PDB file of C-alpha atoms in Angstrom:
ATOM      1  CA  MET A 202      32.485 -44.548  -5.958  1.00 87.00           C
ATOM      2  CA  LYS A 203      30.393 -45.609  -9.032  1.00 92.00           C
ATOM      3  CA  VAL A 204      27.513 -43.470 -10.282  1.00 94.00           C
ATOM      4  CA  THR A 205      24.855 -44.914 -12.463  1.00 94.00           C
ATOM      5  CA  VAL A 206      23.129 -42.149 -14.453  1.00 95.00           C
ATOM      6  CA  VAL A 207      19.671 -43.100 -15.939  1.00 95.00           C
ATOM      7  CA  SER A 208      17.035 -41.202 -17.909  1.00 93.00           C
ATOM      8  CA  ARG A 209      13.628 -40.642 -16.521  1.00 88.00           C
ATOM      9  CA  GLY A 210      12.493 -43.572 -18.536  1.00 87.00           C
ATOM     10  CA  GLY A 211      14.977 -45.733 -16.632  1.00 87.00           C
ATOM     11  CA  LYS A 212      17.375 -46.228 -19.557  1.00 93.00           C
ATOM     12  CA  GLU A 213      21.110 -45.879 -18.795  1.00 93.00           C
ATOM     13  CA  PHE A 214      22.162 -42.373 -19.957  1.00 93.00           C
ATOM     14  CA  ILE A 215      25.883 -42.581 -19.509  1.00 92.00           C
ATOM     15  CA  LYS A 216      27.167 -45.965 -20.617  1.00 91.00           C
ATOM     16  CA  GLY A 217      29.067 -47.816 -18.097  1.00 91.00           C
ATOM     17  CA  GLY A 218      28.396 -45.279 -15.395  1.00 93.00           C
ATOM     18  CA  ILE A 219      30.856 -42.875 -13.988  1.00 95.00           C
ATOM     19  CA  GLU A 220      33.683 -43.468 -11.524  1.00 93.00           C
ATOM     20  CA  LEU A 221      34.462 -40.692  -8.942  1.00 93.00           C
ATOM     21  CA  LYS A 222      36.413 -40.155  -5.801  1.00 90.00           C
ATOM     22  CA  ASN A 223      34.548 -40.949  -2.623  1.00 83.00           C
ATOM     23  CA  LEU A 224      34.528 -37.424  -1.593  1.00 88.00           C
ATOM     24  CA  ALA A 225      33.205 -36.041  -4.947  1.00 93.00           C
ATOM     25  CA  THR A 226      30.384 -33.580  -4.969  1.00 94.00           C
ATOM     26  CA  VAL A 227      27.345 -33.377  -7.110  1.00 95.00           C
ATOM     27  CA  GLY A 228      29.080 -30.525  -8.958  1.00 94.00           C
ATOM     28  CA  ASP A 229      31.922 -32.923  -9.742  1.00 95.00           C
ATOM     29  CA  LEU A 230      29.326 -35.407 -11.157  1.00 96.00           C
ATOM     30  CA  GLN A 231      27.750 -32.830 -13.408  1.00 95.00           C
ATOM     31  CA  GLU A 232      31.224 -31.861 -14.698  1.00 96.00           C
ATOM     32  CA  ALA A 233      31.866 -35.544 -15.538  1.00 96.00           C
ATOM     33  CA  ILE A 234      28.546 -35.789 -17.387  1.00 96.00           C
ATOM     34  CA  HIS A 235      29.482 -32.654 -19.222  1.00 96.00           C
ATOM     35  CA  HIS A 236      32.941 -34.136 -20.186  1.00 95.00           C
ATOM     36  CA  ARG A 237      31.271 -37.231 -21.594  1.00 94.00           C
ATOM     37  CA  ASN A 238      28.595 -35.132 -23.435  1.00 93.00           C
ATOM     38  CA  LYS A 239      29.603 -31.564 -24.413  1.00 93.00           C
ATOM     39  CA  LYS A 240      25.852 -30.733 -24.935  1.00 93.00           C
ATOM     40  CA  TYR A 241      24.706 -31.052 -21.405  1.00 95.00           C
ATOM     41  CA  TYR A 242      26.711 -28.413 -19.450  1.00 93.00           C
ATOM     42  CA  PRO A 243      26.010 -28.315 -15.582  1.00 93.00           C
ATOM     43  CA  SER A 244      23.448 -25.589 -15.455  1.00 92.00           C
ATOM     44  CA  ARG A 245      21.462 -27.600 -18.125  1.00 94.00           C
ATOM     45  CA  GLN A 246      21.424 -30.851 -15.985  1.00 94.00           C
ATOM     46  CA  ARG A 247      18.867 -31.587 -13.203  1.00 94.00           C
ATOM     47  CA  LEU A 248      19.775 -34.656 -11.165  1.00 95.00           C
ATOM     48  CA  THR A 249      17.461 -36.409  -8.712  1.00 95.00           C
ATOM     49  CA  LEU A 250      17.305 -39.592  -6.742  1.00 93.00           C
ATOM     50  CA  PRO A 251      15.052 -42.304  -8.392  1.00 91.00           C
ATOM     51  CA  LEU A 252      11.529 -42.399  -6.828  1.00 86.00           C
ATOM     52  CA  GLN A 253      10.440 -45.722  -5.103  1.00 79.00           C
ATOM     53  CA  SER A 254       7.932 -47.705  -7.226  1.00 73.00           C
ATOM     54  CA  GLY A 255       4.450 -46.504  -6.392  1.00 67.00           C
ATOM     55  CA  SER A 256       5.623 -43.332  -4.672  1.00 73.00           C
ATOM     56  CA  ARG A 257       3.794 -40.138  -5.751  1.00 75.00           C
ATOM     57  CA  GLY A 258       6.048 -37.580  -3.981  1.00 79.00           C
ATOM     58  CA  LYS A 259       8.430 -35.408  -5.563  1.00 86.00           C
ATOM     59  CA  PRO A 260      11.981 -36.639  -6.168  1.00 90.00           C
ATOM     60  CA  VAL A 261      14.786 -35.364  -4.184  1.00 90.00           C
ATOM     61  CA  VAL A 262      16.852 -32.780  -6.249  1.00 92.00           C
ATOM     62  CA  LEU A 263      20.698 -33.143  -5.822  1.00 93.00           C
ATOM     63  CA  ASN A 264      22.380 -30.051  -4.668  1.00 89.00           C
ATOM     64  CA  ALA A 265      25.582 -29.298  -6.558  1.00 89.00           C
ATOM     65  CA  LYS A 266      27.583 -28.189  -3.433  1.00 87.00           C
ATOM     66  CA  LYS A 267      26.779 -31.437  -1.476  1.00 90.00           C
ATOM     67  CA  ASN A 268      28.832 -34.621  -1.439  1.00 92.00           C
ATOM     68  CA  LEU A 269      27.421 -37.467  -3.325  1.00 93.00           C
ATOM     69  CA  GLN A 270      27.833 -39.667  -0.329  1.00 89.00           C
ATOM     70  CA  ASP A 271      25.216 -37.685   1.524  1.00 89.00           C
ATOM     71  CA  TYR A 272      22.632 -39.131  -0.944  1.00 90.00           C
ATOM     72  CA  CYS A 273      23.722 -42.741  -0.601  1.00 87.00           C
ATOM     73  CA  ASP A 274      21.500 -45.056   1.127  1.00 74.00           C
ATOM     74  CA  GLY A 275      23.709 -47.638   3.040  1.00 67.00           C
ATOM     75  CA  ASN A 276      26.084 -48.646   0.250  1.00 64.00           C
ATOM     76  CA  ALA A 277      28.517 -45.669   0.074  1.00 69.00           C
ATOM     77  CA  ASP A 278      30.208 -47.066  -3.186  1.00 79.00           C
ATOM     78  CA  THR A 279      27.299 -46.934  -5.595  1.00 87.00           C
ATOM     79  CA  LEU A 280      24.584 -44.371  -6.415  1.00 92.00           C
ATOM     80  CA  ILE A 281      21.835 -44.234  -9.073  1.00 92.00           C
ATOM     81  CA  VAL A 282      20.789 -40.684 -10.279  1.00 95.00           C
ATOM     82  CA  VAL A 283      18.051 -39.713 -12.621  1.00 95.00           C
ATOM     83  CA  PHE A 284      19.136 -37.136 -15.268  1.00 96.00           C
ATOM     84  CA  LYS A 285      16.697 -34.556 -16.815  1.00 95.00           C
ATOM     85  CA  ASP A 286      17.813 -32.085 -19.627  1.00 95.00           C
ATOM     86  CA  LEU A 287      16.606 -28.706 -18.645  1.00 94.00           C
ATOM     87  CA  GLY A 288      17.136 -27.453 -22.132  1.00 93.00           C
ATOM     88  CA  MET A 289      19.207 -24.234 -23.277  1.00 94.00           C
ATOM     89  CA  GLN A 290      19.937 -21.994 -20.390  1.00 94.00           C
ATOM     90  CA  VAL A 291      20.670 -18.240 -20.151  1.00 95.00           C
ATOM     91  CA  SER A 292      21.910 -16.340 -16.937  1.00 94.00           C
ATOM     92  CA  TYR A 293      19.323 -14.416 -15.048  1.00 94.00           C
ATOM     93  CA  ARG A 294      21.122 -11.348 -15.709  1.00 95.00           C
ATOM     94  CA  THR A 295      20.701 -11.817 -19.377  1.00 96.00           C
ATOM     95  CA  LEU A 296      17.059 -12.615 -19.018  1.00 96.00           C
ATOM     96  CA  PHE A 297      16.434  -9.559 -16.945  1.00 97.00           C
ATOM     97  CA  PHE A 298      18.508  -7.295 -19.165  1.00 97.00           C
ATOM     98  CA  TRP A 299      16.635  -8.051 -22.328  1.00 97.00           C
ATOM     99  CA  GLU A 300      13.151  -8.001 -20.594  1.00 97.00           C
ATOM    100  CA  TYR A 301      13.805  -4.575 -19.083  1.00 98.00           C
ATOM    101  CA  LEU A 302      15.710  -3.069 -22.145  1.00 98.00           C
ATOM    102  CA  GLY A 303      12.672  -3.312 -24.329  1.00 98.00           C
ATOM    103  CA  PRO A 304      10.294  -0.958 -22.425  1.00 98.00           C
ATOM    104  CA  LEU A 305      13.216   1.437 -21.670  1.00 98.00           C
ATOM    105  CA  ILE A 306      13.791   1.778 -25.512  1.00 98.00           C
ATOM    106  CA  ILE A 307      10.060   1.551 -26.652  1.00 97.00           C
ATOM    107  CA  TYR A 308       8.474   4.206 -24.420  1.00 97.00           C
ATOM    108  CA  PRO A 309      10.585   7.142 -25.713  1.00 97.00           C
ATOM    109  CA  ILE A 310       9.805   6.196 -29.175  1.00 96.00           C
ATOM    110  CA  PHE A 311       6.121   7.017 -28.756  1.00 95.00           C
ATOM    111  CA  TYR A 312       7.055  10.194 -26.838  1.00 95.00           C
ATOM    112  CA  TYR A 313       9.537  11.620 -29.268  1.00 93.00           C
ATOM    113  CA  TYR A 314       8.574  10.090 -32.456  1.00 89.00           C
ATOM    114  CA  TYR A 315       5.193  11.646 -33.441  1.00 82.00           C
ATOM    115  CA  PRO A 316       4.880  10.045 -36.885  1.00 87.00           C
ATOM    116  CA  VAL A 317       4.133   6.614 -35.034  1.00 88.00           C
ATOM    117  CA  TYR A 318       0.675   8.148 -34.533  1.00 89.00           C
ATOM    118  CA  GLN A 319       0.445   9.130 -38.158  1.00 86.00           C
ATOM    119  CA  TYR A 320       0.467   5.551 -39.165  1.00 85.00           C
ATOM    120  CA  PHE A 321      -2.819   5.253 -37.196  1.00 82.00           C
ATOM    121  CA  GLY A 322      -4.501   8.190 -38.988  1.00 83.00           C
ATOM    122  CA  TYR A 323      -3.703  11.094 -36.514  1.00 86.00           C
ATOM    123  CA  THR A 324      -2.384  13.950 -38.719  1.00 81.00           C
ATOM    124  CA  GLY A 325      -3.151  16.932 -36.465  1.00 79.00           C
ATOM    125  CA  GLU A 326      -0.652  18.931 -34.463  1.00 81.00           C
ATOM    126  CA  ARG A 327       0.505  17.354 -31.390  1.00 85.00           C
ATOM    127  CA  VAL A 328       0.421  19.172 -27.874  1.00 91.00           C
ATOM    128  CA  ILE A 329       2.712  17.497 -25.219  1.00 94.00           C
ATOM    129  CA  HIS A 330       1.368  17.964 -21.795  1.00 96.00           C
ATOM    130  CA  PRO A 331       3.776  18.140 -18.771  1.00 97.00           C
ATOM    131  CA  VAL A 332       2.353  14.920 -17.252  1.00 98.00           C
ATOM    132  CA  GLN A 333       3.521  13.052 -20.554  1.00 98.00           C
ATOM    133  CA  THR A 334       7.046  14.195 -20.150  1.00 97.00           C
ATOM    134  CA  TYR A 335       7.143  13.369 -16.489  1.00 98.00           C
ATOM    135  CA  ALA A 336       5.684   9.953 -17.283  1.00 98.00           C
ATOM    136  CA  MET A 337       8.386   9.281 -19.769  1.00 98.00           C
ATOM    137  CA  TYR A 338      11.142  10.301 -17.190  1.00 98.00           C
ATOM    138  CA  TYR A 339       9.413   8.257 -14.565  1.00 98.00           C
ATOM    139  CA  TRP A 340       9.158   5.239 -16.777  1.00 98.00           C
ATOM    140  CA  CYS A 341      12.754   5.292 -18.077  1.00 98.00           C
ATOM    141  CA  PHE A 342      14.007   5.827 -14.488  1.00 98.00           C
ATOM    142  CA  HIS A 343      12.220   2.739 -13.303  1.00 98.00           C
ATOM    143  CA  TYR A 344      13.499   0.407 -15.934  1.00 98.00           C
ATOM    144  CA  PHE A 345      17.038   2.001 -15.935  1.00 98.00           C
ATOM    145  CA  LYS A 346      16.997   1.156 -12.075  1.00 98.00           C
ATOM    146  CA  ARG A 347      15.914  -2.360 -12.784  1.00 98.00           C
ATOM    147  CA  ILE A 348      18.781  -2.899 -15.075  1.00 98.00           C
ATOM    148  CA  MET A 349      21.311  -1.385 -12.799  1.00 98.00           C
ATOM    149  CA  GLU A 350      19.908  -3.429  -9.896  1.00 98.00           C
ATOM    150  CA  THR A 351      20.165  -6.563 -12.209  1.00 96.00           C
ATOM    151  CA  PHE A 352      23.873  -6.208 -12.582  1.00 95.00           C
ATOM    152  CA  PHE A 353      24.951  -4.571  -9.384  1.00 96.00           C
ATOM    153  CA  VAL A 354      22.493  -5.304  -6.534  1.00 96.00           C
ATOM    154  CA  HIS A 355      20.572  -8.771  -7.087  1.00 93.00           C
ATOM    155  CA  ARG A 356      22.113 -11.990  -6.094  1.00 89.00           C
ATOM    156  CA  PHE A 357      20.479 -14.948  -7.614  1.00 85.00           C
ATOM    157  CA  SER A 358      20.159 -18.304  -5.932  1.00 76.00           C
ATOM    158  CA  HIS A 359      19.760 -20.040  -9.345  1.00 74.00           C
ATOM    159  CA  ALA A 360      22.475 -19.274 -11.952  1.00 77.00           C
ATOM    160  CA  THR A 361      20.309 -19.862 -15.047  1.00 90.00           C
ATOM    161  CA  SER A 362      16.760 -20.004 -16.455  1.00 92.00           C
ATOM    162  CA  PRO A 363      15.425 -21.707 -19.643  1.00 93.00           C
ATOM    163  CA  VAL A 364      16.017 -19.672 -22.809  1.00 95.00           C
ATOM    164  CA  SER A 365      12.351 -19.889 -23.453  1.00 94.00           C
ATOM    165  CA  ASN A 366      11.772 -17.541 -20.581  1.00 95.00           C
ATOM    166  CA  VAL A 367      13.535 -14.841 -22.487  1.00 96.00           C
ATOM    167  CA  PHE A 368      10.938 -14.893 -25.233  1.00 97.00           C
ATOM    168  CA  ARG A 369       8.179 -15.259 -22.707  1.00 97.00           C
ATOM    169  CA  ASN A 370       9.229 -12.356 -20.428  1.00 97.00           C
ATOM    170  CA  CYS A 371      10.194 -10.176 -23.426  1.00 98.00           C
ATOM    171  CA  ALA A 372       6.757 -10.568 -24.852  1.00 98.00           C
ATOM    172  CA  TYR A 373       5.076  -9.524 -21.535  1.00 98.00           C
ATOM    173  CA  TYR A 374       7.154  -6.534 -20.877  1.00 98.00           C
ATOM    174  CA  TRP A 375       7.587  -5.279 -24.404  1.00 98.00           C
ATOM    175  CA  THR A 376       3.901  -5.698 -25.212  1.00 98.00           C
ATOM    176  CA  PHE A 377       2.845  -3.819 -22.226  1.00 98.00           C
ATOM    177  CA  GLY A 378       5.433  -1.195 -22.713  1.00 98.00           C
ATOM    178  CA  MET A 379       3.998  -0.493 -26.233  1.00 97.00           C
ATOM    179  CA  TYR A 380       0.453  -0.677 -24.951  1.00 98.00           C
ATOM    180  CA  ILE A 381       0.910   1.826 -22.155  1.00 98.00           C
ATOM    181  CA  ALA A 382       3.221   4.231 -24.114  1.00 97.00           C
ATOM    182  CA  TYR A 383       0.779   4.348 -26.982  1.00 96.00           C
ATOM    183  CA  HIS A 384      -2.106   5.532 -24.758  1.00 96.00           C
ATOM    184  CA  VAL A 385      -0.155   7.838 -22.427  1.00 97.00           C
ATOM    185  CA  ASN A 386       1.500   9.624 -25.364  1.00 96.00           C
ATOM    186  CA  HIS A 387      -1.558   9.696 -27.615  1.00 94.00           C
ATOM    187  CA  PRO A 388      -2.483  12.942 -29.390  1.00 91.00           C
ATOM    188  CA  LEU A 389      -5.938  12.760 -27.847  1.00 92.00           C
ATOM    189  CA  TYR A 390      -4.817  12.118 -24.296  1.00 95.00           C
ATOM    190  CA  THR A 391      -6.431  14.060 -21.606  1.00 95.00           C
ATOM    191  CA  PRO A 392      -4.252  15.001 -18.652  1.00 97.00           C
ATOM    192  CA  VAL A 393      -5.223  14.953 -15.146  1.00 96.00           C
ATOM    193  CA  SER A 394      -5.158  17.893 -12.852  1.00 97.00           C
ATOM    194  CA  ASP A 395      -1.715  19.218 -11.710  1.00 97.00           C
ATOM    195  CA  LEU A 396      -2.434  18.298  -8.160  1.00 98.00           C
ATOM    196  CA  GLN A 397      -3.317  14.644  -9.016  1.00 98.00           C
ATOM    197  CA  MET A 398      -0.111  14.397 -11.178  1.00 98.00           C
ATOM    198  CA  LYS A 399       2.022  15.484  -8.338  1.00 98.00           C
ATOM    199  CA  ILE A 400       0.503  13.133  -5.799  1.00 98.00           C
ATOM    200  CA  GLY A 401       0.693  10.262  -8.142  1.00 98.00           C
ATOM    201  CA  PHE A 402       4.360  10.770  -9.137  1.00 98.00           C
ATOM    202  CA  GLY A 403       5.356  11.734  -5.590  1.00 98.00           C
ATOM    203  CA  PHE A 404       3.866   8.640  -4.210  1.00 98.00           C
ATOM    204  CA  GLY A 405       5.363   6.525  -7.116  1.00 98.00           C
ATOM    205  CA  LEU A 406       8.881   7.909  -6.486  1.00 98.00           C
ATOM    206  CA  ILE A 407       8.689   7.277  -2.826  1.00 98.00           C
ATOM    207  CA  SER A 408       7.714   3.771  -3.686  1.00 98.00           C
ATOM    208  CA  GLN A 409      10.583   3.309  -6.236  1.00 98.00           C
ATOM    209  CA  ILE A 410      13.200   4.495  -3.590  1.00 98.00           C
ATOM    210  CA  SER A 411      11.483   2.041  -1.046  1.00 98.00           C
ATOM    211  CA  ASN A 412      11.740  -0.657  -3.520  1.00 98.00           C
ATOM    212  CA  PHE A 413      15.405  -0.056  -4.075  1.00 98.00           C
ATOM    213  CA  TYR A 414      16.010  -0.221  -0.365  1.00 98.00           C
ATOM    214  CA  CYS A 415      14.106  -3.447  -0.212  1.00 97.00           C
ATOM    215  CA  HIS A 416      16.375  -5.033  -2.850  1.00 97.00           C
ATOM    216  CA  LEU A 417      19.404  -3.941  -0.856  1.00 97.00           C
ATOM    217  CA  LEU A 418      18.015  -5.803   2.264  1.00 96.00           C
ATOM    218  CA  LEU A 419      17.271  -8.843   0.190  1.00 95.00           C
ATOM    219  CA  ARG A 420      20.871  -8.799  -1.278  1.00 94.00           C
ATOM    220  CA  ASN A 421      22.352  -8.922   2.110  1.00 91.00           C
ATOM    221  CA  LEU A 422      20.543 -12.225   2.814  1.00 90.00           C
ATOM    222  CA  ARG A 423      22.772 -14.013   0.375  1.00 80.00           C
ATOM    223  CA  GLY A 424      26.444 -14.414  -0.253  1.00 70.00           C
ATOM    224  CA  PRO A 425      28.250 -13.125  -3.311  1.00 69.00           C
ATOM    225  CA  GLY A 426      27.612 -16.332  -5.201  1.00 62.00           C
ATOM    226  CA  GLY A 427      23.950 -16.426  -4.348  1.00 57.00           C
ATOM    227  CA  ASN A 428      24.266 -19.069  -1.538  1.00 61.00           C
ATOM    228  CA  GLY A 429      22.887 -18.585   1.850  1.00 62.00           C
ATOM    229  CA  GLY A 430      19.596 -20.582   1.544  1.00 69.00           C
ATOM    230  CA  TYR A 431      16.288 -19.238   2.709  1.00 82.00           C
ATOM    231  CA  GLN A 432      16.320 -16.699   5.504  1.00 90.00           C
ATOM    232  CA  ILE A 433      13.810 -14.632   7.182  1.00 93.00           C
ATOM    233  CA  PRO A 434      13.864 -11.149   5.800  1.00 94.00           C
ATOM    234  CA  HIS A 435      13.650  -8.329   8.344  1.00 94.00           C
ATOM    235  CA  GLY A 436      14.125  -4.676   8.501  1.00 95.00           C
ATOM    236  CA  PHE A 437      12.131  -1.661   7.081  1.00 97.00           C
ATOM    237  CA  LEU A 438       8.858  -2.784   5.495  1.00 97.00           C
ATOM    238  CA  PHE A 439       9.982  -6.493   5.868  1.00 97.00           C
ATOM    239  CA  ASN A 440       9.003  -6.414   9.563  1.00 96.00           C
ATOM    240  CA  VAL A 441       5.364  -6.280   8.662  1.00 96.00           C
ATOM    241  CA  VAL A 442       5.197  -7.496   5.062  1.00 97.00           C
ATOM    242  CA  THR A 443       6.685 -10.816   3.795  1.00 97.00           C
ATOM    243  CA  CYS A 444       7.240  -9.595   0.285  1.00 97.00           C
ATOM    244  CA  ALA A 445       7.765  -5.864   0.791  1.00 97.00           C
ATOM    245  CA  ASN A 446       9.762  -5.756  -2.530  1.00 97.00           C
ATOM    246  CA  TYR A 447       6.610  -6.705  -4.293  1.00 98.00           C
ATOM    247  CA  THR A 448       4.519  -4.416  -2.363  1.00 98.00           C
ATOM    248  CA  THR A 449       6.519  -1.378  -3.348  1.00 98.00           C
ATOM    249  CA  GLU A 450       6.681  -2.602  -6.930  1.00 98.00           C
ATOM    250  CA  ILE A 451       2.893  -2.565  -6.935  1.00 98.00           C
ATOM    251  CA  TYR A 452       2.686   0.884  -5.236  1.00 98.00           C
ATOM    252  CA  GLN A 453       5.072   2.490  -7.649  1.00 98.00           C
ATOM    253  CA  TRP A 454       2.781   1.466 -10.551  1.00 98.00           C
ATOM    254  CA  VAL A 455      -0.303   2.726  -8.479  1.00 98.00           C
ATOM    255  CA  GLY A 456       1.351   6.091  -8.331  1.00 98.00           C
ATOM    256  CA  PHE A 457       2.153   5.997 -12.029  1.00 98.00           C
ATOM    257  CA  ASN A 458      -1.574   5.281 -12.765  1.00 98.00           C
ATOM    258  CA  ILE A 459      -2.777   8.018 -10.436  1.00 98.00           C
ATOM    259  CA  ALA A 460      -0.709  10.533 -12.396  1.00 98.00           C
ATOM    260  CA  THR A 461      -1.410   9.251 -15.913  1.00 98.00           C
ATOM    261  CA  GLN A 462      -4.826   7.729 -15.474  1.00 97.00           C
ATOM    262  CA  THR A 463      -5.086   5.350 -18.649  1.00 98.00           C
ATOM    263  CA  VAL A 464      -7.006   2.043 -18.990  1.00 98.00           C
ATOM    264  CA  ALA A 465      -3.819   0.487 -20.327  1.00 98.00           C
ATOM    265  CA  GLY A 466      -1.836   1.455 -17.289  1.00 98.00           C
ATOM    266  CA  TYR A 467      -4.368  -0.039 -14.844  1.00 98.00           C
ATOM    267  CA  VAL A 468      -4.679  -3.163 -16.802  1.00 98.00           C
ATOM    268  CA  PHE A 469      -0.865  -3.589 -16.454  1.00 98.00           C
ATOM    269  CA  LEU A 470      -1.208  -2.852 -12.752  1.00 98.00           C
ATOM    270  CA  VAL A 471      -3.821  -5.545 -12.181  1.00 98.00           C
ATOM    271  CA  VAL A 472      -1.870  -8.174 -14.132  1.00 98.00           C
ATOM    272  CA  ALA A 473       1.198  -7.423 -12.357  1.00 98.00           C
ATOM    273  CA  ALA A 474      -0.311  -7.292  -8.907  1.00 98.00           C
ATOM    274  CA  LEU A 475      -1.928 -10.893  -9.598  1.00 98.00           C
ATOM    275  CA  ILE A 476       1.409 -12.387 -10.750  1.00 97.00           C
ATOM    276  CA  MET A 477       3.183 -10.922  -7.777  1.00 98.00           C
ATOM    277  CA  SER A 478       0.580 -11.972  -5.308  1.00 97.00           C
ATOM    278  CA  ASN A 479       1.000 -15.451  -6.395  1.00 97.00           C
ATOM    279  CA  TRP A 480       4.840 -15.338  -5.974  1.00 96.00           C
ATOM    280  CA  ALA A 481       4.357 -13.659  -2.600  1.00 97.00           C
ATOM    281  CA  LEU A 482       1.914 -16.310  -1.298  1.00 97.00           C
ATOM    282  CA  ALA A 483       4.166 -19.145  -2.406  1.00 96.00           C
ATOM    283  CA  LYS A 484       7.044 -17.516  -0.736  1.00 96.00           C
ATOM    284  CA  HIS A 485       5.115 -16.825   2.412  1.00 97.00           C
ATOM    285  CA  HIS A 486       4.038 -20.377   2.877  1.00 96.00           C
ATOM    286  CA  ARG A 487       7.480 -21.711   1.989  1.00 94.00           C
ATOM    287  CA  LEU A 488       9.037 -19.508   4.752  1.00 95.00           C
ATOM    288  CA  LYS A 489       6.390 -20.371   7.212  1.00 95.00           C
ATOM    289  CA  LYS A 490       6.943 -24.145   6.463  1.00 93.00           C
ATOM    290  CA  LEU A 491      10.698 -23.820   6.703  1.00 92.00           C
ATOM    291  CA  PHE A 492      10.607 -21.679   9.937  1.00 94.00           C
ATOM    292  CA  ASP A 493       8.126 -23.563  12.050  1.00 91.00           C
ATOM    293  CA  GLY A 494       9.725 -23.104  15.396  1.00 90.00           C
ATOM    294  CA  LYS A 495      10.664 -26.793  15.575  1.00 90.00           C
ATOM    295  CA  GLU A 496      14.056 -28.607  16.094  1.00 86.00           C
ATOM    296  CA  GLY A 497      15.665 -25.250  17.156  1.00 86.00           C
ATOM    297  CA  LYS A 498      14.557 -23.256  13.989  1.00 89.00           C
ATOM    298  CA  PRO A 499      13.091 -19.887  14.685  1.00 93.00           C
ATOM    299  CA  LYS A 500       9.325 -19.528  14.170  1.00 95.00           C
ATOM    300  CA  TYR A 501       8.277 -17.239  11.210  1.00 96.00           C
ATOM    301  CA  PRO A 502       6.585 -14.108  12.667  1.00 95.00           C
ATOM    302  CA  ARG A 503       3.031 -13.149  11.969  1.00 94.00           C
ATOM    303  CA  ARG A 504       3.055 -10.903   8.908  1.00 96.00           C
ATOM    304  CA  TRP A 505       0.962  -9.683   5.955  1.00 97.00           C
ATOM    305  CA  VAL A 506       1.778 -11.421   2.628  1.00 97.00           C
ATOM    306  CA  ILE A 507       1.982  -8.496   0.270  1.00 96.00           C
ATOM    307  CA  LEU A 508      -0.766  -5.986   0.414  1.00 94.00           C
ATOM    308  CA  PRO A 509      -1.997  -4.972   3.820  1.00 92.00           C
ATOM    309  CA  PRO A 510      -4.741  -4.921   4.940  1.00 87.00           C
ATOM    310  CA  PHE A 511      -6.132  -7.269   2.066  1.00 90.00           C
ATOM    311  CA  LEU A 512      -3.443  -9.944   1.789  1.00 88.00           C
TER     312      LEU A 512
END
């Protein structure tokens, strides 16, 4: 079959088109495009069907694992696809590694290296409170856990992400890491009571372990290659909350802030909760739409989205 590849402006992107076998997949087409132009490796390509004139809907994105014939309309010998360059890509493991590595390294610097505060004019003797030591261990355990999960637990449905996300995500995590570390380890920091510290870190540690278990349950919904499509998560907190992984992520920072009690920590908690709530709402609506109980599909059960009893 012959595939004509055009740009979003309608101009022919691959001169003369590409000839492929009738049983070729979209992945084969992407490899053929890459062979003709080495710059555009498969993960950098987004192939869609052209929209009909006057249509305002979203174009159909071609699945790399499907046969090209699945997208042919009547004539199985020809197909027109629209090419979009997604820009330079990095693997999600690379993205997550760098965004989590920053806070893991930055926080101990503020704890161990007191001269950092001398640059801001604090020359007195420093007293390290137990809560500051436990906070450093708690923080490092969290981000070490996240890095280990990235390499050994998570299975990604999308292989890559735009390289620009590395800079955006690192700016977010690294900046908040410095902001919180500066205040929690500050020479003028006033610790909370011993009981409040124990309650906070105890609750936070339970939430971290619960978060790890949620990630294990999500891992089992996908195959080793990240395939498996959307499925209804179940088990543990997923029986009552759609995004239990985000719920436990928020709760572990609630525990950290109960124990450390800084404005910086609570600002991070609010921002993170808002971001994860938006993700959770989108996923909840997507799952309800996919599993509507029609045409033999299961009906998505009634659940909280992320934060019972509020959302």
